XYZ file of N, CA and C in Angstrom:
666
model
N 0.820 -1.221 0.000
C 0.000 0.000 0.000
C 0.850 1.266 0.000
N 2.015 1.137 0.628
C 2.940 2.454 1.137
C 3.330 2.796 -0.488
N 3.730 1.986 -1.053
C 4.095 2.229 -2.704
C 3.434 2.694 -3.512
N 2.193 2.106 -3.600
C 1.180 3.115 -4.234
C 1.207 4.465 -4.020
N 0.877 4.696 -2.765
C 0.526 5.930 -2.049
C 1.532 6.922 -2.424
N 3.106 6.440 -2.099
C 4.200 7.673 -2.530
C 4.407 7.206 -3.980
N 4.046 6.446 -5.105
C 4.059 6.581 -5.940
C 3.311 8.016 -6.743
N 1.848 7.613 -5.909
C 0.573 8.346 -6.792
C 0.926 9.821 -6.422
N 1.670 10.206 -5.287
C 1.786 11.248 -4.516
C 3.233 12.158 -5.525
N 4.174 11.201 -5.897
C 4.981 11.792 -6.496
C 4.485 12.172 -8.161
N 3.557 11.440 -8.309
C 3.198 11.174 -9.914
C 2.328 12.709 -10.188
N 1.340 12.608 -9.077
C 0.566 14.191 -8.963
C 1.551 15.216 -8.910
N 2.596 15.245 -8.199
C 3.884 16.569 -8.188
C 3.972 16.589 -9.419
N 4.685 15.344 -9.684
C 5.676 16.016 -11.223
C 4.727 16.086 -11.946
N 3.190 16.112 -12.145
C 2.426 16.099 -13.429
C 1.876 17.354 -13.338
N 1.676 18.037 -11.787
C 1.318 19.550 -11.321
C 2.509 20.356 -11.896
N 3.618 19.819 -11.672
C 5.073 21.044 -11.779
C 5.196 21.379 -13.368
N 4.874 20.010 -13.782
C 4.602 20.144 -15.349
C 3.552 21.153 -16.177
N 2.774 21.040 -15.983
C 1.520 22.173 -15.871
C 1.558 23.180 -15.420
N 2.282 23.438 -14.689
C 2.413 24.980 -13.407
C 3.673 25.722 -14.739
N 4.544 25.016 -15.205
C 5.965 25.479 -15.986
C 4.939 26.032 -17.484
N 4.802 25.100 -17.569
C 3.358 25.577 -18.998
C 2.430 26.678 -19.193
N 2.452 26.346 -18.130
C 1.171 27.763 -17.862
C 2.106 29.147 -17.771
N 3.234 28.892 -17.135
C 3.983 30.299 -16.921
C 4.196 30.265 -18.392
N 4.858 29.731 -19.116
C 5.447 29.870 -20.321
C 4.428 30.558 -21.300
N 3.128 30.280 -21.260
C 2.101 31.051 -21.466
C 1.726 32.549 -21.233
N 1.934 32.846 -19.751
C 1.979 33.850 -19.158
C 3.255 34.694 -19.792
N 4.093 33.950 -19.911
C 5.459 34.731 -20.002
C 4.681 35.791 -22.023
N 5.065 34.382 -22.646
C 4.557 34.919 -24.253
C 3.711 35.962 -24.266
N 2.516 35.940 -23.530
C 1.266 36.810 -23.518
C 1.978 38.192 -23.178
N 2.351 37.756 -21.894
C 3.090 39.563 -21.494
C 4.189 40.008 -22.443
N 5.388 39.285 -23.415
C 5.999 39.719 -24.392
C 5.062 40.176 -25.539
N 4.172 39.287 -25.953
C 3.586 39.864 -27.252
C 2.838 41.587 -27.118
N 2.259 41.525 -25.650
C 1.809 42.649 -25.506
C 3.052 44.031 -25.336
N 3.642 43.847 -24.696
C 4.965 44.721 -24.815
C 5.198 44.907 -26.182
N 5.229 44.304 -27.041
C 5.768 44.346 -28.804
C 4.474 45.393 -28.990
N 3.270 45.344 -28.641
C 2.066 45.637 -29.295
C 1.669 47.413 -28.719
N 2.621 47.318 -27.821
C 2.444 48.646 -27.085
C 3.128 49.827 -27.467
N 2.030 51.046 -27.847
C 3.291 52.291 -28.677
C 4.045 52.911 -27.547
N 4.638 53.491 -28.442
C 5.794 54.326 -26.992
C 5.213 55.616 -26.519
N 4.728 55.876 -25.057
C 4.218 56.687 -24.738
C 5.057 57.870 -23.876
N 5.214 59.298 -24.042
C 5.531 60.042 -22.657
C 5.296 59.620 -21.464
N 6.317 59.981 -20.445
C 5.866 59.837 -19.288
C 4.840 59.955 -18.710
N 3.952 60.925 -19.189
C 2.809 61.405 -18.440
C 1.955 61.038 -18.732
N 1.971 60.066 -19.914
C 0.984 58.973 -20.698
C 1.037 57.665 -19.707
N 2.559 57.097 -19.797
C 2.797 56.020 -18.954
C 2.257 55.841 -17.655
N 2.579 57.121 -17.123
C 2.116 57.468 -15.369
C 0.616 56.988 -15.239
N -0.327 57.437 -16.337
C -1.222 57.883 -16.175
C -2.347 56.211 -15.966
N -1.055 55.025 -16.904
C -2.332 53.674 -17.198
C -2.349 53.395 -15.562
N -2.946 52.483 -16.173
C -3.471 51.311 -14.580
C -2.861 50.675 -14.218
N -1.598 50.220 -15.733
C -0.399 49.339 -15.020
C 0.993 49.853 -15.616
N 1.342 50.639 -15.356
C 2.753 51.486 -15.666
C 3.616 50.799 -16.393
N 3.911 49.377 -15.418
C 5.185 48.621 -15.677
C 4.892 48.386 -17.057
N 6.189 48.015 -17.527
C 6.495 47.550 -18.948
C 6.565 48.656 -20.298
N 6.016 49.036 -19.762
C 5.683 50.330 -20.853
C 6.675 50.855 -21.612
N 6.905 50.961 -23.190
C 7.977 51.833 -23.869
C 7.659 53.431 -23.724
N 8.485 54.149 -22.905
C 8.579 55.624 -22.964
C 9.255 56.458 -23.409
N 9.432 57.686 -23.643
C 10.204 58.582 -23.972
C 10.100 59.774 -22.782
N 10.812 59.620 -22.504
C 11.392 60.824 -21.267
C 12.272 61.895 -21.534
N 11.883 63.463 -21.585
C 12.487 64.375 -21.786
C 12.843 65.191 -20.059
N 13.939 65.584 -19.555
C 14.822 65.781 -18.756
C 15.748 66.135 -18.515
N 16.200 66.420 -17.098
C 18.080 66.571 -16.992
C 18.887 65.722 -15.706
N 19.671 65.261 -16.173
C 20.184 64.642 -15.064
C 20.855 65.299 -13.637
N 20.379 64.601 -13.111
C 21.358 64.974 -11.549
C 22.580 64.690 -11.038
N 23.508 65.305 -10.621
C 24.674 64.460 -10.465
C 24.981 63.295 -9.595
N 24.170 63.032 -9.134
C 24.326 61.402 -8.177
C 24.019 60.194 -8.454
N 24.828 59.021 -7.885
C 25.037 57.640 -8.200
C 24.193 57.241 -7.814
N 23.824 55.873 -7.890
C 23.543 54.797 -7.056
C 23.891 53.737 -8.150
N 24.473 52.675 -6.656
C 24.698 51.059 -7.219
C 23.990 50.253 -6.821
N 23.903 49.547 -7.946
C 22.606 48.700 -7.803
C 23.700 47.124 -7.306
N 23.619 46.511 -6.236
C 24.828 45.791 -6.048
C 24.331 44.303 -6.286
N 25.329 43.692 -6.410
C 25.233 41.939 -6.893
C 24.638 42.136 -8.284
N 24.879 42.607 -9.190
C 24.532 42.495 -10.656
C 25.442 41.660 -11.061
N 25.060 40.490 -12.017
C 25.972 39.648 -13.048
C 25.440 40.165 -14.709
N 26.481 39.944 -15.275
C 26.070 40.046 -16.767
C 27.562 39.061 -17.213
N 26.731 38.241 -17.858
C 27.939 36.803 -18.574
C 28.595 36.251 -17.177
N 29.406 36.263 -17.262
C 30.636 35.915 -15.743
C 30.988 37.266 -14.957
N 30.481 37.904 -15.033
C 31.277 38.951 -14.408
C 30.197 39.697 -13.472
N 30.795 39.833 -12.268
C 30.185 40.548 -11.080
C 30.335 41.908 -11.179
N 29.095 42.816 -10.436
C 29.365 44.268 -10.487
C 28.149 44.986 -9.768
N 27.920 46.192 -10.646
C 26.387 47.072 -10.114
C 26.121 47.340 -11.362
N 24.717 47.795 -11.618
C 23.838 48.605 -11.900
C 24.231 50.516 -11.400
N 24.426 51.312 -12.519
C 24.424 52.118 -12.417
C 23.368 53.022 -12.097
N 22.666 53.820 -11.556
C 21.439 54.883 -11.637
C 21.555 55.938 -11.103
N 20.603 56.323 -11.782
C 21.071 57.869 -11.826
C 19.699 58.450 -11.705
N 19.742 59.621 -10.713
C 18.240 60.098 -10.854
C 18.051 61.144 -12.400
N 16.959 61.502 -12.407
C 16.917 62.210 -13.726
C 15.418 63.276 -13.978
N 15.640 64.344 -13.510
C 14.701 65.379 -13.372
C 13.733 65.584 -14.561
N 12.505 65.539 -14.330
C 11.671 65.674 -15.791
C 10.532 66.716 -15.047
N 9.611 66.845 -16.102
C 8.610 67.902 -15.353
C 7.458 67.002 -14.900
N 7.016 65.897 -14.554
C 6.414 64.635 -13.791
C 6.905 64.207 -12.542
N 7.939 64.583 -12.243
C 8.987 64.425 -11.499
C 10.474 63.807 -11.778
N 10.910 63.113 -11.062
C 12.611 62.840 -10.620
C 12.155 61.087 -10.952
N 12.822 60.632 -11.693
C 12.790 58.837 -11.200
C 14.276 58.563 -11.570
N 14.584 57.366 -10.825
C 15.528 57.032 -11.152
C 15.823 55.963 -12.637
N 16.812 56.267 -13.460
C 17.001 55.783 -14.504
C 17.781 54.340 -14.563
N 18.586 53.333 -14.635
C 19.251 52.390 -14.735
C 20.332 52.620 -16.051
N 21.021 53.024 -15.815
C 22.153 53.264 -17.132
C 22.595 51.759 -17.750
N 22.858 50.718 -16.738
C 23.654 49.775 -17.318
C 24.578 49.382 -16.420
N 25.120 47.974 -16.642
C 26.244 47.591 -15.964
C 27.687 48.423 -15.881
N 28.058 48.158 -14.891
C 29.719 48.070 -14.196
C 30.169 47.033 -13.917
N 31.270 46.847 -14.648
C 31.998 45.371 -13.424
C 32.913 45.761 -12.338
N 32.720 45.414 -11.463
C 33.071 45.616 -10.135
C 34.124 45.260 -9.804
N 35.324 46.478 -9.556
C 36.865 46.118 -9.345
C 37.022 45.218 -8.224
N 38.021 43.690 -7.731
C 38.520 42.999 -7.216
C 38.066 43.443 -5.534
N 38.203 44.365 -4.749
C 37.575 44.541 -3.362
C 36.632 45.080 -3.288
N 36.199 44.892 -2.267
C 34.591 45.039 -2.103
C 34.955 46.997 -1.639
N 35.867 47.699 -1.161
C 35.783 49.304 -0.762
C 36.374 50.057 -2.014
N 36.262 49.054 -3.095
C 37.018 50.034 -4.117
C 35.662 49.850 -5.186
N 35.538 51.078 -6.109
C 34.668 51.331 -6.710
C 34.732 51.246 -8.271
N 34.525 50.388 -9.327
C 34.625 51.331 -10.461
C 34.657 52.879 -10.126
N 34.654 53.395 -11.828
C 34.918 55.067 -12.186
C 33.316 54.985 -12.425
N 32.861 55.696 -12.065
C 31.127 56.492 -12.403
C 31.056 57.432 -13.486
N 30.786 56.600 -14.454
C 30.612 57.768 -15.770
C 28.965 58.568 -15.629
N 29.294 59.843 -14.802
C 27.715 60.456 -14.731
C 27.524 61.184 -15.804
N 26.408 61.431 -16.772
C 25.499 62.021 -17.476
C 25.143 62.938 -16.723
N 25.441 64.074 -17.826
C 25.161 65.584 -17.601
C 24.246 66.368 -18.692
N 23.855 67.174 -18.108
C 22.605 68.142 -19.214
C 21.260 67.638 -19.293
N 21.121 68.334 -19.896
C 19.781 67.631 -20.871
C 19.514 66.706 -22.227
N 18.065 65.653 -21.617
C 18.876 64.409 -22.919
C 16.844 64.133 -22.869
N 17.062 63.456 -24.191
C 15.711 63.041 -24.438
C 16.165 61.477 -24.039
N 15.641 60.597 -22.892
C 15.625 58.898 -22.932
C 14.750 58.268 -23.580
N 15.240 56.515 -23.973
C 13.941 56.056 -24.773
C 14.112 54.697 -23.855
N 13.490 54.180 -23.116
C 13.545 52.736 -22.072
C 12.052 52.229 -22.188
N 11.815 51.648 -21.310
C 11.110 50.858 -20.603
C 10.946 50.779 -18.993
N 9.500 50.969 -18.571
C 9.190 51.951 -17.141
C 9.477 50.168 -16.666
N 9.638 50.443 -15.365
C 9.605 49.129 -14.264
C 9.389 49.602 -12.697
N 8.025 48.688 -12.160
C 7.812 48.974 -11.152
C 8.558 48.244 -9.857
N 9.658 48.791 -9.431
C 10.556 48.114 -8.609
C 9.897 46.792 -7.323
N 10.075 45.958 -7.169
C 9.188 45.307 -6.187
C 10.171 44.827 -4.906
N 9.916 44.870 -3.766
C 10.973 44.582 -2.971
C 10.346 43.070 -2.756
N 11.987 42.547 -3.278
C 11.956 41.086 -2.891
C 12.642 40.197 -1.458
N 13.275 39.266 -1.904
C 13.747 38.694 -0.519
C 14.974 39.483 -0.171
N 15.046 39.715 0.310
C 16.614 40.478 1.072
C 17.315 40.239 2.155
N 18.952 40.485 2.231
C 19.510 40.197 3.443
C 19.604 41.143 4.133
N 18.739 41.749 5.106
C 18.750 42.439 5.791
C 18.027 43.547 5.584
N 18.133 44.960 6.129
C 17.823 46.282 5.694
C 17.770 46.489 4.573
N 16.873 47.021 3.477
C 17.697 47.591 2.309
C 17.907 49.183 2.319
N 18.797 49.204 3.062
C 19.329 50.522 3.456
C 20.486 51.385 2.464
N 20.402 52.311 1.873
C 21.300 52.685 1.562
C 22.659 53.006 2.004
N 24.002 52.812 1.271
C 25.250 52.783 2.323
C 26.099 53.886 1.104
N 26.679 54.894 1.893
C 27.507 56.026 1.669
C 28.571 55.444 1.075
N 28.902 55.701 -0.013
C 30.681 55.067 -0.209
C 31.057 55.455 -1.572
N 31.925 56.943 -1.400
C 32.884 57.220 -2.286
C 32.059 58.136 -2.791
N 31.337 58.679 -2.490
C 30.371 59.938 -3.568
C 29.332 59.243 -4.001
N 29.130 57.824 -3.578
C 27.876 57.334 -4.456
C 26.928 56.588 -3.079
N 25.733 55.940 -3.704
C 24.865 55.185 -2.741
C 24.995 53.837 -3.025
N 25.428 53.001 -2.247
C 25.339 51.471 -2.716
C 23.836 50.909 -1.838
N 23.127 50.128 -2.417
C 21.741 49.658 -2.035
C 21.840 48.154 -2.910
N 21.190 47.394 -1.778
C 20.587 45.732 -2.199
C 19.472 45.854 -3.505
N 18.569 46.768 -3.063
C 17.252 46.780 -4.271
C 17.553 48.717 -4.631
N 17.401 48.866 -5.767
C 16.882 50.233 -5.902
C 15.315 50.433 -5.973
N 14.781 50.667 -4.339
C 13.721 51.077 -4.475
C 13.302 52.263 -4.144
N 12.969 53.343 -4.598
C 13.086 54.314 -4.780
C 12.178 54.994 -3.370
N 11.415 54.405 -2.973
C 11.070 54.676 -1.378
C 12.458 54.464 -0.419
N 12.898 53.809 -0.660
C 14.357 53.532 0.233
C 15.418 54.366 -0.045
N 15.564 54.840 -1.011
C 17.087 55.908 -1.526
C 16.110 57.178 -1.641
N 15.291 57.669 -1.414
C 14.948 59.241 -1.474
C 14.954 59.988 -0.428
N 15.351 59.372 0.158
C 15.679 60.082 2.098
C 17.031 60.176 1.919
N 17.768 59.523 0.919
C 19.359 59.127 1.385
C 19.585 60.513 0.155
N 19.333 60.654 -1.054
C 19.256 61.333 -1.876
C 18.504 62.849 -1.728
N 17.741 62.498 -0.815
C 17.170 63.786 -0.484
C 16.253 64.549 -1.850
N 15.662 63.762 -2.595
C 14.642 63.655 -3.475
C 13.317 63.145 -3.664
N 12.266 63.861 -4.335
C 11.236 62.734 -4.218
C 11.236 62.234 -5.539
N 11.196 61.000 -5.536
C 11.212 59.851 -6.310
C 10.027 59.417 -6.939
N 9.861 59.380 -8.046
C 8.796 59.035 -8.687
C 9.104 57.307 -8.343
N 7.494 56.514 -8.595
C 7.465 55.086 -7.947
C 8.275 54.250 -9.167
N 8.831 54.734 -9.995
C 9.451 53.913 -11.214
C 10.509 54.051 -11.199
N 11.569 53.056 -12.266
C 12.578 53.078 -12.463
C 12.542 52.792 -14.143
N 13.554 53.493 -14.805
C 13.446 53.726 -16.245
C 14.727 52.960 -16.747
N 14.928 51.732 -17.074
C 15.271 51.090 -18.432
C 15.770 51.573 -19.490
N 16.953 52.015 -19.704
C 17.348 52.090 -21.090
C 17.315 51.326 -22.080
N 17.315 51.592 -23.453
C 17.171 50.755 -24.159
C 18.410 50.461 -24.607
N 19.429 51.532 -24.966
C 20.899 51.906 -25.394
C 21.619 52.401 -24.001
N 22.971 51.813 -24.387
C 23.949 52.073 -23.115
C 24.851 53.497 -24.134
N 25.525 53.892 -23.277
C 26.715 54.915 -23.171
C 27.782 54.965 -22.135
N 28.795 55.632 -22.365
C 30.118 55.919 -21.688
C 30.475 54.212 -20.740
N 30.675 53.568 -21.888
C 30.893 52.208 -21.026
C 30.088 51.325 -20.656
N 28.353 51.833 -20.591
C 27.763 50.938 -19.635
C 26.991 49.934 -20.494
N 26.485 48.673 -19.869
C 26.101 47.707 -20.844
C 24.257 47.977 -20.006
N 23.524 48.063 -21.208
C 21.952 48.346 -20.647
C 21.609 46.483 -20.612
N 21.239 45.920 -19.671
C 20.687 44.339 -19.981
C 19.477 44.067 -18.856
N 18.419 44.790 -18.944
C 17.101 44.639 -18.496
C 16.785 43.788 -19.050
N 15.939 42.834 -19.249
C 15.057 41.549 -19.679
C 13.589 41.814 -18.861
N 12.774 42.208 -19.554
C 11.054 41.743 -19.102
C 11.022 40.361 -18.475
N 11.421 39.530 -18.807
C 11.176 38.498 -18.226
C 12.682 37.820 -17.967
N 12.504 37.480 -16.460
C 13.874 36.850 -15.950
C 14.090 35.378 -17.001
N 13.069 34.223 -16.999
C 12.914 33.328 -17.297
C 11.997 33.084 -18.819
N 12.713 33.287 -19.869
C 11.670 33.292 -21.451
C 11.055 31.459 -21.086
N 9.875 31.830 -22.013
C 8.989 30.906 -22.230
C 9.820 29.567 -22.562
N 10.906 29.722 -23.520
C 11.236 28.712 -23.513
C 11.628 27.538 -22.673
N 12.256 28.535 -22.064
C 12.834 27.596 -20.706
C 11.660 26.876 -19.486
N 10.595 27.687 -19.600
C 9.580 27.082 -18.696
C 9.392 26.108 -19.625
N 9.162 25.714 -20.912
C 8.614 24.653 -21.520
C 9.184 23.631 -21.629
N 11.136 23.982 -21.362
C 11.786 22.783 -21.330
C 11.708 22.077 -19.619
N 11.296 22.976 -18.821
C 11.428 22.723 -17.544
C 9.691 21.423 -17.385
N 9.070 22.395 -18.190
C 7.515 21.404 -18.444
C 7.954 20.257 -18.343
N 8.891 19.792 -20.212
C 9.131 18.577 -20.801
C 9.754 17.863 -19.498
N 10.813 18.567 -18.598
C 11.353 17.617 -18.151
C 10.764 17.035 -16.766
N 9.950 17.422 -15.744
C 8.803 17.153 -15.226
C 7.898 16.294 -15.638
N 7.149 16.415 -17.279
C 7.062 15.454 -17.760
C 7.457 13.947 -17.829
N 8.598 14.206 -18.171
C 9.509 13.005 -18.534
C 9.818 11.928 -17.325
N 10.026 12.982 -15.708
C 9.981 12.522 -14.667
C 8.963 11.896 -14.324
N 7.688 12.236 -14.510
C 6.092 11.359 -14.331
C 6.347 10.270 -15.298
N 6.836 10.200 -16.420
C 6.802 9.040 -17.225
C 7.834 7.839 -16.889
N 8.696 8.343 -16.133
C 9.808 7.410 -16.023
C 9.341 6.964 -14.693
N 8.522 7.938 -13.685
C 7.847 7.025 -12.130
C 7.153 6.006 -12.838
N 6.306 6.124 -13.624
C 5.507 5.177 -14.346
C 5.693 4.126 -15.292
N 6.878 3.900 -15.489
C 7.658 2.984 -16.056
C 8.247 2.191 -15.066
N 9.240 2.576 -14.116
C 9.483 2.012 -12.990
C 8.408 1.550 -12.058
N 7.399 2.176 -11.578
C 6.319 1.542 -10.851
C 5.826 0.447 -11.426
N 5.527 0.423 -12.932
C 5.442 -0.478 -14.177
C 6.402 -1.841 -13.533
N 7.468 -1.860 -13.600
C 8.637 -3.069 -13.714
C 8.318 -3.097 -12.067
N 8.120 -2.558 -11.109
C 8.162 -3.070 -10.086
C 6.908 -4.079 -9.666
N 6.145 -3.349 -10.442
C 4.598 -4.160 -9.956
C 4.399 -5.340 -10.786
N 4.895 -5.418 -11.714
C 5.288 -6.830 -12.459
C 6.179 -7.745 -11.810
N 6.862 -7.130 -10.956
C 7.936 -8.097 -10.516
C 7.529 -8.594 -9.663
N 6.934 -7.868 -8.551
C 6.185 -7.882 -7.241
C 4.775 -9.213 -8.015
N 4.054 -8.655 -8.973
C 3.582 -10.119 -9.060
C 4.076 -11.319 -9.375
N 4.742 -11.364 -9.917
C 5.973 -12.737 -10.564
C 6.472 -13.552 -8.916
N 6.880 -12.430 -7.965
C 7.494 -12.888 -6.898
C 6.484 -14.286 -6.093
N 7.067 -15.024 -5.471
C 6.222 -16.444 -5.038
C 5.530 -15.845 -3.908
């Protein structure tokens, strides 16, 4: 009886996990196709929907002279930050995401901060920052002329910055002075949920093959 039971019990997981990966992969496509389908709006267009995030904008502005690092960023093999930069518009101040840095060998030494100056027309993609799991505070920390922070959430660095912060963060589409722009809408593309499906799949089929040869054997036995 015990065999059945953690058989049928494992067979429902992997045939749920299978289905659950599918369905995201679904979810995932739907929210890309709509992003493709969406024109590029002003800020004050963007501000204005019901769901901000994702949105292609055009932002006219001037930059401010202050950092922030966005810390534990990878891009390929290489460790670093996220550059940002606040960026004054007539909607308000949000902070922008320039792009990667790779992050010199000790943790108190800094890359060089290539800051953007003047006035610039941006073309990105809005993102509504979400605070996720974290180690600890996400407190902003003073170091070297700039702000280093776990999440850039813009409720958390506008006390440290001494700005008010619009609730977004702006996506470049194109990098400059060094920096590599590598936002992704989606952490995980569809594809990969579908191979994650197949292989969940494959795991229910192979319990069921083995339960197969065991329960044959188990009858054969005297």
């Amino acid at each position: 009886m015990v065999p059945w039971l953690i058989t049928m019990a494992l067979l429902g997981l992997f045939c749920k996990l299978a289905w659950w990966q599918w369905q995201r992969a679904g979810e995932k496509e739907a929210r890309l196709a709509l992003m493709v389908s969406r024109p590029q709006l002003s800020l004050a267009e963007a501000l204005n929907q019901a769901e901000p995030n994702d949105w292609p904008v055009r932002v006219r502005g001037r930059w401010l002279p202050q950092a922030v690092l966005w810390d534990n960023r990878t891009l390929g093999a290489k460790v670093g930050y996220d550059l940002l930069q606040p960026f004054e518009t007539d909607e308000g101040t949000l902070l922008v995401d320039r792009g990667f840095l790779a992050a010199p060998e000790h943790r108190d030494q800094l890359p060089t901060l290539p800051l953007a100056s003047g006035e610039a027309l941006l073309l990105g993609h809005l993102r509504l920052p979400e605070r996720g799991l974290l180690l600890g505070a996400n407190s902003p920390e003073a170091i070297k002329g700039a702000w280093r922070i776990q999440e850039p959430l813009p409720a958390d660095l506008a006390p440290a910055l001494k700005l008010k912060l619009l609730p977004v963060v702006l996506n470049l589409g194109q990098g400059a002075d060094g920096l590599v722009p590598h936002w992704a809408p989606v952490v995980m593309p569809p594809e990969k949920h579908r191979a994650y499906a197949v292989q969940w799949a494959l795991m229910a089929l192979a319990l069921v093959v083995v339960f197969g040869f065991w329960l044959r054997k188990q009858r054969r036995a005297p």
